[in-house]
Each structure stands twice: as C-alpha cells, then as structure tokens.
Amino acid sequence: MSKYDYDLIIIGSGPSGRSAAIQAGKLKRRVLVIDRKDRFGGVSVHTGTIPSKTLRETVLNLSGWRERSFYGRSYRVKDQIRAEDLKARLHMTLDHEVDVLEHQFNRNHVETLDGLAKFIGPHEVEVATDAGETTRVTAAKFLIATGTKTYRPEYVPFNGKTVVDGDEFLEMAEIPRSLVVIGAGVIGVEYATMFSALDVRVTLIEPRDTFLDFIDSRLIHDFTHQIRENGVDLRLGSAVEKIEDAGEHVEVTLENGRHLRAEMLLFAAGRMGATSKLNLDFVGLETDHRNRIKVDRKTYQTSVSHIYATGDVIGHPSLASTSLQQGRVAACHALETPTLPESPWYPYGIYSVPEISTCGMSEEELQERGIPYEVGVARFRETSRGHIMGLEHGMLKMLFSLKTRRVLGVQIVGEGATELIHIAQAVLNLKGTVDYFVQNTFNYPTLAEAYKIAGLDAFNRMPIPEEFKVRKQPAEPAKKEAKKA
C-alpha cells in the first residue's frame, strides 16, 4: 500500500479537473476530486461556458433572430420574453450536465469531496466544509484546476442587481431595457450581442482603441459592422471615470466627458485565478499579477514537480475545450503513463451574435513573420445554403502559403462558425494544401461549401504548379515538298 491516501488529488471540477479525474480513473488509480461547491462542474457548468451558450441558444430561439431576414425585424417567436423564460432552459441544461458528470465519476470510481482546500504540507491538503468540519488527505501528486473568479475592482459599486459581474449576470430578476457592458473581451462581447438580439439597448465600452486583438483584423472589421448594424453601441477608446448606483438605474461617466445611463451594468473586464486560498506559498508556488500559475506547457507541471495545474488558472487560451485536453495530458504525465501529445492547432470559438471562430495564424501574424501568402474569401450569401437560411452576412477567410500551398489559418464569422471551423482544424493539423479544397466535393447545399469557394478564390490567384502547366509542343518543321519528277 502507498504511504499516501491517493495517487492523485484534483482541486477543482471544471473541464480540466473533470477530464483528469476520468483519465486517472480509467488508469485504475486512486483519485479524489475536491471542489468548494457541493455541485460539481466548476465555473464552466454553473456560471460560464454552459450557461452562457445555453442562454445564447435560448435568446436566438425565442426571439426568432434567425428568421428575421425572411419575416422582418419585428418577427418574434414569443412576444414577451422574460428572465424566467431564459432561466428555465438554463436550469434544465445545468441539471443534465451535473448528472452526467456525477455518473462519469461514479462509473470510473472517482471519489469526491466538497469543501475549500488548502495545502498544509508538500503532499497534504486540509479541506474545510461549509458545516465547519475539516478533513486532511494526502496524495503523491496534485492537480490544481481551480479556474478563475471575476475581477471586481473597488471603484465598481457591485450590488448584485443593477451592477453585476459575469457570474451574477445570469441571476437577473428581469431583462433590462438598457444595458451597459464594460469590457469588450470574449465574455463582454458575447453577452452584449446576445442581449442586443433581444432588442435590449446595449452599449459596449472598451478602454482600448481595439478589441479581440488575437482575432484577424479583417474578421473583426466585418464583425464590428454587423454588431453595430444589430444595434450595439460600441464605444472604443472610452475609459470609465465613475460608476454611480442610482437605485433603479446606473450612471456611467467616461473620461472623454460622455455620460451614459442604463437599467443594468455588467462589468466584464477580466478574471483572476482562483488561487488565493490554496496556501500556495507553503509549497513554494508563486502566481503572477492575476493569480495565475506558470507551468510547462507540454506536461502542465509546475515548478514543484509533484504539483500540476491546468485550465483557466494557467491563463491563455482559457477555453473549456483546451482545458479538457490539458487535464488528460497532465493526468497521464503525473501518473507516468505515455499518451498522445496535443495537436499544434486548436479552434478558438467566440459565441457572440454572430459567432466567430478561428484556427491557425491570422493575416497579421503572417505579415510579422514575413511569410508569403494568398487569401481566399467566401461570403455565406454566395452559397445556396446561405440563401435558404436567409443569411445576409457571414464570411469565411483562408490563408495559404505561396511556397508550400499549405493552409496557414482560417477565420470565420457568421452562423455556425464554431462548427464549421473543425474542417479547417483537420486540414491544418494534417498539413493539407489549397488543392484539398479544390479537389474535394462538399455536400450541397451546405455552409461548408464556403470552403470550396474560398479555396478556389485563392487557387485562381496562386502560381500554377509545375505539373499543371500547359506546355506547348514545338511546331514540327515544314516538310520539304517532294521534288517534281
């Protein structure tokens, strides 16, 4: 028997903690998952990924958003949409997610313990429950997967009702008629565009002159045009000077002298690593200015060899999808089990209205690296499926190397972007070229046909490969006339 209670203790049950626990269970190791809440799933299930995406789908369905190009902007599936309508589907989805997670833990013999954990020794943690009881457990290896919490600066008068953060936003008692969102990051953009689809008057404030800088600038230009057309008042380069809770509404003063009033304010300017209560100093671990932990990005091992960290707590890319992969890789390395490494290219999805999804390099990255490239573009309105769906907007952009003809990056904005991007991901990771999109047939009519259109758009401007060049045969010399007899 080992001198420790467990082979692996995982602190946090979000996507990375969940996948690590299941992987460890399948390896028949003794594994314990500790979470501060009695319902497992972490921020991803309860206040982040799953709730926001469920809310988005509910908004688009109840508002009739997808059908308005056919039936007019006044078209509604339900005339009076209330907060209860949004929450009904939300709670059903969350209950299902928790049930599936608990079943997976049970099936793989993963033990669980709810409470707040902190290190009291190199291989020991103390867990304090809400009931005031404490338990001490030991393990050979640890995985920190505590995720993040909302950044709540002192100058923002949070009250949980009219001035809220990203976690409180879903608990609204009623849908506001006007909304100010501070922070044009992923969370701010997603919620701002969702509520604009509900015909809420939305103002999105970003102190910097640009937003979503990791996305290709041409895509952002197209996206900005669409959300402004949809009613979002986007204020870039507008730092906030003062926020005042005026009871039934909120007053916002900007440094440029502009003044705003709205029924609700959502502060979505960043998140912090949820590590402050772990007592990391005791085991020799340090965090950065946002309380995030530095790790080896291949193994997810921290500077303390038997402690690993995965998910949002280690920073970029802070995606549920990449966190799932990180947890699996970390668990295998911690338990000394060989496994396949992560693929170099992964998709990035933003579930705004419209959606954005990218994979690979942007045009700006190619220019910075001095890589010669060609661009292929397709508009969704150019596809038959786009006409059938009534899509007036949407774009797919592909970047190809002029030297190797390989796909270097794909960016999509519009309906179904987060689903369509996986075609690009497969071709990128398999080192495919522009020829793939020219040679292959796509279902017709589909939005995926945009890949074919964009591929041909680039192919027709790229140098012709040597094997396809038409070479003229040299003219045969004229036959000498036969001498007359």
XYZ file of C-alpha atoms in Angstrom:
485
model
C 0.000 0.000 0.000
C 1.145 3.545 -0.791
C 2.006 5.834 2.111
C -0.489 8.357 0.621
C -4.283 8.259 0.672
C -4.495 8.862 -3.089
C -2.346 8.678 -6.192
C -3.795 11.960 -7.451
C -5.841 14.694 -5.791
C -7.513 17.191 -8.122
C -8.619 20.539 -6.720
C -11.439 21.828 -8.918
C -14.014 20.003 -11.039
C -14.204 22.169 -14.161
C -13.345 20.821 -17.628
C -9.656 20.138 -16.928
C -10.260 18.671 -13.467
C -13.067 16.536 -14.815
C -11.052 15.079 -17.711
C -8.016 14.483 -15.476
C -10.131 12.633 -12.923
C -11.778 10.411 -15.522
C -8.413 9.667 -17.144
C -6.918 8.733 -13.765
C -9.954 6.575 -13.025
C -9.570 4.714 -16.312
C -5.961 4.044 -15.373
C -7.335 2.410 -12.195
C -5.606 4.866 -9.884
C -6.924 6.195 -6.594
C -8.187 9.680 -7.376
C -10.036 12.311 -5.348
C -11.720 15.456 -6.688
C -12.188 18.334 -4.242
C -14.498 21.227 -5.075
C -15.644 24.109 -2.905
C -19.242 23.690 -4.143
C -21.495 20.742 -3.403
C -22.499 20.564 -7.088
C -19.557 19.657 -9.257
C -18.704 21.102 -12.658
C -16.956 24.329 -11.757
C -17.436 27.738 -13.340
C -17.791 26.127 -16.772
C -21.024 24.340 -15.815
C -22.554 26.790 -13.360
C -21.724 30.353 -14.415
C -19.504 30.221 -17.508
C -19.359 28.161 -20.676
C -22.503 26.031 -20.485
C -24.834 28.709 -19.035
C -23.767 31.435 -21.474
C -24.057 29.169 -24.505
C -27.433 27.859 -23.319
C -28.568 31.446 -22.823
C -27.436 32.311 -26.344
C -29.400 29.448 -27.897
C -32.491 30.355 -25.866
C -32.258 34.000 -26.941
C -31.905 33.123 -30.621
C -34.799 30.660 -30.487
C -37.302 32.722 -28.506
C -36.517 35.957 -30.320
C -36.809 34.381 -33.772
C -33.489 36.009 -34.620
C -32.547 33.511 -37.323
C -35.802 34.069 -39.238
C -35.918 37.866 -39.261
C -34.321 38.236 -42.682
C -37.396 36.487 -44.116
C -40.180 37.783 -41.867
C -38.899 41.216 -40.829
C -37.181 42.697 -37.773
C -40.449 42.701 -35.811
C -40.774 38.900 -36.039
C -40.857 37.095 -32.678
C -41.413 33.505 -31.619
C -42.568 34.803 -28.238
C -43.704 38.407 -27.871
C -42.906 38.902 -24.196
C -39.637 37.224 -23.254
C -38.939 37.296 -19.521
C -35.971 36.342 -17.378
C -37.852 33.208 -16.284
C -38.021 32.078 -19.927
C -34.252 32.313 -20.206
C -33.620 30.561 -16.888
C -35.983 27.620 -17.499
C -33.846 26.119 -20.238
C -30.711 27.132 -18.385
C -31.523 25.147 -15.244
C -32.596 22.091 -17.248
C -29.261 22.086 -19.063
C -27.206 22.599 -15.901
C -29.008 19.790 -14.068
C -28.286 17.477 -17.003
C -24.589 18.461 -17.080
C -24.152 17.809 -13.338
C -25.969 14.468 -13.618
C -23.718 13.331 -16.482
C -20.605 14.437 -14.586
C -21.591 12.591 -11.406
C -22.359 9.472 -13.442
C -18.937 9.634 -15.116
C -17.219 9.971 -11.733
C -19.158 7.019 -10.310
C -18.523 4.851 -13.359
C -14.772 5.496 -13.170
C -14.534 5.145 -9.360
C -13.568 8.763 -8.808
C -14.078 9.856 -5.205
C -15.340 13.360 -4.466
C -15.228 15.746 -1.515
C -16.835 19.187 -1.313
C -15.092 21.909 0.631
C -12.354 24.538 0.439
C -8.891 23.003 0.096
C -5.533 24.452 1.118
C -2.049 22.989 1.284
C -0.703 22.264 4.781
C 2.218 20.150 3.618
C 4.040 19.181 0.421
C 1.726 16.178 -0.033
C -1.191 17.104 2.230
C -4.256 19.339 1.973
C -6.840 20.357 4.516
C -10.443 20.589 3.333
C -12.901 22.813 5.220
C -16.603 22.173 4.626
C -19.469 24.655 4.912
C -20.553 22.824 8.056
C -17.325 23.864 9.773
C -15.678 20.442 9.673
C -12.136 19.831 8.397
C -10.601 16.795 6.729
C -6.971 16.108 5.888
C -5.961 13.979 2.900
C -2.630 13.145 1.275
C -1.576 12.304 -2.267
C 1.526 11.506 -4.272
C 0.554 14.047 -6.953
C -1.747 17.087 -7.102
C -3.515 18.880 -9.927
C -4.737 22.442 -9.399
C -7.745 23.124 -11.625
C -9.491 25.847 -9.641
C -10.228 28.092 -12.634
C -10.880 31.797 -12.244
C -13.135 34.247 -10.469
C -14.430 37.609 -11.640
C -12.241 40.697 -11.278
C -14.089 43.135 -9.006
C -12.284 46.491 -8.697
C -13.198 48.776 -5.791
C -14.455 51.629 -7.987
C -17.344 49.486 -9.255
C -20.337 49.546 -6.824
C -21.448 45.939 -7.254
C -24.877 45.274 -5.740
C -25.907 42.002 -7.376
C -28.930 43.619 -9.005
C -28.226 46.595 -11.256
C -24.411 46.439 -11.119
C -23.215 42.874 -11.607
C -20.228 40.790 -12.670
C -20.214 37.925 -15.168
C -21.147 35.305 -12.555
C -24.087 37.309 -11.154
C -25.445 38.330 -14.545
C -27.346 35.072 -15.076
C -29.295 35.581 -11.846
C -31.086 38.714 -13.088
C -34.669 39.064 -11.850
C -35.854 40.629 -15.109
C -34.475 41.509 -18.521
C -33.344 45.158 -18.538
C -34.464 47.576 -21.225
C -30.947 49.015 -21.421
C -27.573 47.528 -20.591
C -24.028 48.878 -20.325
C -21.249 46.294 -20.668
C -17.742 47.317 -19.592
C -15.027 45.225 -21.204
C -15.054 44.083 -24.838
C -13.328 40.792 -24.147
C -14.892 37.447 -25.005
C -17.417 37.469 -22.129
C -18.426 41.097 -22.622
C -18.854 40.712 -26.390
C -20.884 37.518 -26.017
C -23.373 38.964 -23.511
C -23.602 42.351 -25.270
C -24.513 40.793 -28.620
C -26.902 38.251 -27.074
C -28.975 40.931 -25.372
C -28.885 43.122 -28.434
C -30.649 40.210 -30.200
C -33.391 40.588 -27.543
C -33.736 44.241 -28.642
C -32.174 45.473 -25.410
C -30.384 48.797 -25.935
C -26.742 47.783 -25.369
C -23.657 49.983 -25.008
C -20.340 48.119 -25.059
C -17.419 50.063 -23.565
C -13.756 49.201 -24.112
C -10.981 51.480 -22.752
C -8.585 50.425 -25.522
C -8.885 51.524 -29.145
C -9.211 47.916 -30.335
C -10.811 44.733 -29.076
C -10.336 40.973 -29.519
C -6.832 41.680 -30.837
C -5.986 37.983 -31.196
C -8.569 37.702 -33.996
C -7.735 38.562 -37.626
C -8.379 42.304 -38.143
C -10.424 41.811 -41.335
C -12.729 39.471 -39.438
C -13.082 41.983 -36.602
C -13.885 44.712 -39.131
C -16.697 42.574 -40.567
C -17.896 41.612 -37.071
C -17.888 45.231 -35.870
C -20.039 46.262 -38.835
C -22.549 43.501 -38.075
C -22.951 44.145 -34.350
C -23.338 47.887 -34.907
C -25.962 47.154 -37.546
C -27.661 44.889 -34.991
C -27.886 47.749 -32.507
C -24.794 47.503 -30.281
C -23.358 50.937 -29.477
C -19.637 50.137 -29.447
C -17.505 52.723 -27.622
C -13.784 52.059 -28.184
C -11.075 54.132 -26.513
C -13.528 55.079 -23.768
C -12.131 54.614 -20.280
C -14.584 54.749 -17.371
C -14.147 57.584 -14.889
C -17.020 56.903 -12.495
C -19.876 54.429 -11.959
C -22.781 55.505 -9.766
C -25.528 53.247 -8.404
C -28.613 55.450 -8.645
C -31.126 52.924 -7.353
C -33.245 51.760 -10.277
C -30.610 52.714 -12.839
C -26.844 53.147 -13.195
C -24.963 56.314 -14.164
C -21.646 55.947 -16.017
C -19.245 58.804 -16.712
C -16.453 58.318 -19.251
C -13.093 60.086 -19.218
C -13.907 61.703 -22.560
C -16.824 63.515 -20.935
C -19.594 61.293 -22.293
C -22.356 60.221 -19.930
C -24.437 57.032 -20.020
C -27.492 55.793 -18.175
C -28.837 52.227 -18.172
C -31.041 49.939 -16.107
C -28.173 47.460 -15.632
C -24.381 47.421 -15.833
C -22.316 44.302 -16.469
C -18.646 44.588 -15.536
C -16.750 42.030 -17.619
C -13.206 43.400 -17.693
C -11.121 40.376 -16.820
C -10.901 37.434 -14.451
C -8.428 36.386 -11.767
C -7.003 32.969 -10.990
C -8.858 31.361 -8.065
C -5.703 30.539 -6.116
C -5.650 32.969 -3.178
C -6.990 30.447 -0.654
C -4.844 27.464 -1.673
C -1.898 28.471 0.544
C 0.473 28.034 -2.413
C 3.336 29.846 -0.657
C 3.523 26.937 1.760
C 4.566 24.564 -1.047
C 6.787 27.070 -2.848
C 4.480 28.045 -5.709
C 4.210 31.610 -6.976
C 1.494 33.286 -9.040
C 1.516 36.241 -11.445
C -0.316 39.577 -11.079
C -3.611 37.867 -11.961
C -3.043 34.978 -9.517
C -2.309 32.525 -12.345
C 0.197 29.665 -12.112
C 3.100 29.155 -14.516
C 3.513 25.636 -15.930
C 5.456 23.654 -18.500
C 3.059 23.837 -21.454
C 3.873 20.291 -22.614
C 3.297 18.494 -19.312
C 1.447 21.128 -17.195
C 3.920 20.530 -14.395
C 4.566 23.499 -12.090
C 7.928 24.451 -10.573
C 7.085 21.939 -7.819
C 7.475 18.612 -9.607
C 4.581 16.715 -7.993
C 2.078 19.560 -8.461
C 0.383 20.243 -11.800
C -2.011 22.989 -12.938
C -4.429 23.138 -15.873
C -7.343 25.146 -17.248
C -8.065 28.833 -16.821
C -5.848 29.030 -13.742
C -2.766 28.890 -16.029
C -4.046 31.616 -18.380
C -4.295 31.709 -22.177
C -6.108 30.282 -24.059
C -8.617 29.814 -21.204
C -11.017 27.661 -23.211
C -13.136 24.778 -21.941
C -12.052 22.764 -24.993
C -8.311 23.187 -24.417
C -8.799 22.657 -20.675
C -10.266 19.212 -21.354
C -7.134 18.305 -23.298
C -4.810 19.776 -20.684
C -6.391 17.740 -17.910
C -5.940 14.482 -19.791
C -2.299 15.202 -20.647
C -1.463 16.342 -17.109
C -3.055 13.275 -15.509
C -1.146 10.917 -17.789
C 2.172 12.651 -17.111
C 1.558 12.763 -13.360
C 0.728 9.057 -13.337
C 3.707 8.222 -15.587
C 1.571 6.956 -18.451
C 2.605 7.722 -22.064
C -0.059 9.496 -24.109
C -0.527 11.328 -27.389
C 0.521 14.991 -27.258
C -1.872 17.826 -28.011
C -2.271 18.877 -31.645
C -0.479 22.134 -32.510
C -3.591 23.820 -33.918
C -6.823 24.151 -31.952
C -10.003 26.106 -32.745
C -10.932 29.282 -30.890
C -14.656 29.978 -30.625
C -16.493 33.110 -29.520
C -20.237 32.512 -29.095
C -21.368 36.012 -29.873
C -24.124 37.027 -32.284
C -22.773 36.434 -34.904
C -20.311 33.689 -33.948
C -16.564 33.968 -34.505
C -14.175 31.056 -34.804
C -10.562 30.807 -35.904
C -7.814 28.218 -36.252
C -4.196 28.777 -37.205
C -2.483 32.075 -37.920
C -4.035 35.443 -38.699
C -3.025 37.671 -41.588
C -1.200 39.970 -39.147
C 0.899 37.054 -37.836
C 1.895 36.057 -41.362
C 2.959 39.619 -42.129
C 5.002 39.844 -38.925
C 6.805 36.603 -39.792
C 7.365 37.633 -43.397
C 5.578 34.581 -44.818
C 4.403 34.994 -48.441
C 0.700 34.094 -48.573
C -2.511 34.266 -50.559
C -6.041 34.873 -49.286
C -9.285 33.143 -50.251
C -12.640 34.584 -49.155
C -16.207 33.305 -49.353
C -19.371 35.103 -48.271
C -22.191 32.999 -46.854
C -24.658 34.836 -49.058
C -22.799 33.352 -52.056
C -23.813 29.836 -51.008
C -27.173 28.259 -51.764
C -27.480 27.177 -48.144
C -26.952 30.772 -47.100
C -29.883 31.839 -49.284
C -32.063 29.058 -47.866
C -31.241 30.158 -44.312
C -31.722 33.821 -45.146
C -28.149 34.792 -44.258
C -27.264 38.316 -45.250
C -23.857 38.284 -43.556
C -21.098 35.823 -42.754
C -17.623 35.290 -44.131
C -15.010 32.530 -44.333
C -11.407 33.543 -44.927
C -8.491 31.193 -45.612
C -4.762 31.886 -45.732
C -2.374 29.764 -47.817
C 1.404 29.651 -48.121
C 2.617 30.663 -51.581
C 5.701 28.497 -51.077
C 4.164 25.224 -49.866
C 0.480 25.840 -50.764
C -0.398 24.680 -47.199
C -3.300 26.088 -45.196
C -1.902 28.509 -42.603
C -5.067 29.855 -40.990
C -8.837 30.026 -41.296
C -11.161 32.663 -39.833
C -14.962 32.516 -39.862
C -17.619 34.983 -38.745
C -21.289 34.130 -39.051
C -23.858 31.412 -38.432
C -22.334 28.045 -37.494
C -18.754 29.374 -37.356
C -17.813 27.299 -34.304
C -18.967 24.106 -36.031
C -17.504 24.866 -39.469
C -14.031 25.613 -38.095
C -13.305 21.931 -37.435
C -12.840 21.273 -41.148
C -10.028 23.831 -41.091
C -8.596 22.315 -37.908
C -8.362 18.864 -39.515
C -6.730 20.144 -42.707
C -4.278 22.319 -40.734
C -3.149 19.511 -38.446
C -2.823 17.101 -41.400
C -0.750 19.711 -43.280
C -3.234 19.959 -46.125
C -2.973 22.398 -49.009
C -5.292 24.595 -51.064
C -5.559 21.684 -53.505
C -7.633 19.755 -50.949
C -10.475 22.263 -51.197
C -10.335 22.318 -54.997
C -10.226 18.543 -55.406
C -12.846 17.552 -52.840
C -16.623 17.702 -53.057
C -18.686 19.269 -50.268
C -22.322 18.485 -49.558
C -24.627 20.798 -51.482
C -26.302 22.915 -50.266
C -24.299 23.485 -47.075
C -22.431 26.346 -45.457
C -19.338 24.122 -45.622
C -19.380 24.779 -49.352
C -17.847 28.153 -48.441
C -14.558 26.275 -48.036
C -14.715 25.296 -51.695
C -15.500 28.856 -52.773
C -12.706 30.356 -50.679
C -10.285 27.657 -51.821
C -10.996 28.367 -55.478
C -10.773 32.103 -54.820
C -7.186 31.667 -53.614
C -6.292 28.873 -56.066
C -7.141 31.020 -59.081
C -4.654 33.698 -57.972
C -1.837 31.409 -56.861
C 1.034 30.307 -59.119
C 0.160 27.242 -61.197
C 2.039 24.126 -60.011
C 4.596 22.825 -62.488
C 2.685 19.589 -63.059
C -0.415 21.503 -64.169
C 1.237 23.947 -66.506
C 0.226 23.568 -70.132
C 3.313 23.271 -72.269
C 3.087 23.985 -75.968
C 4.670 21.401 -78.221
C 7.297 22.829 -80.591
C 5.947 23.169 -84.114
C 7.102 20.437 -86.494
C 9.343 21.691 -89.325
C 7.534 22.003 -92.633
C 8.008 19.017 -94.825
C 10.015 19.690 -97.854
C 7.994 19.408 -100.989
C 8.806 16.357 -102.949
C 10.913 17.110 -105.906
C 8.973 17.129 -109.056
C 9.824 14.304 -111.220
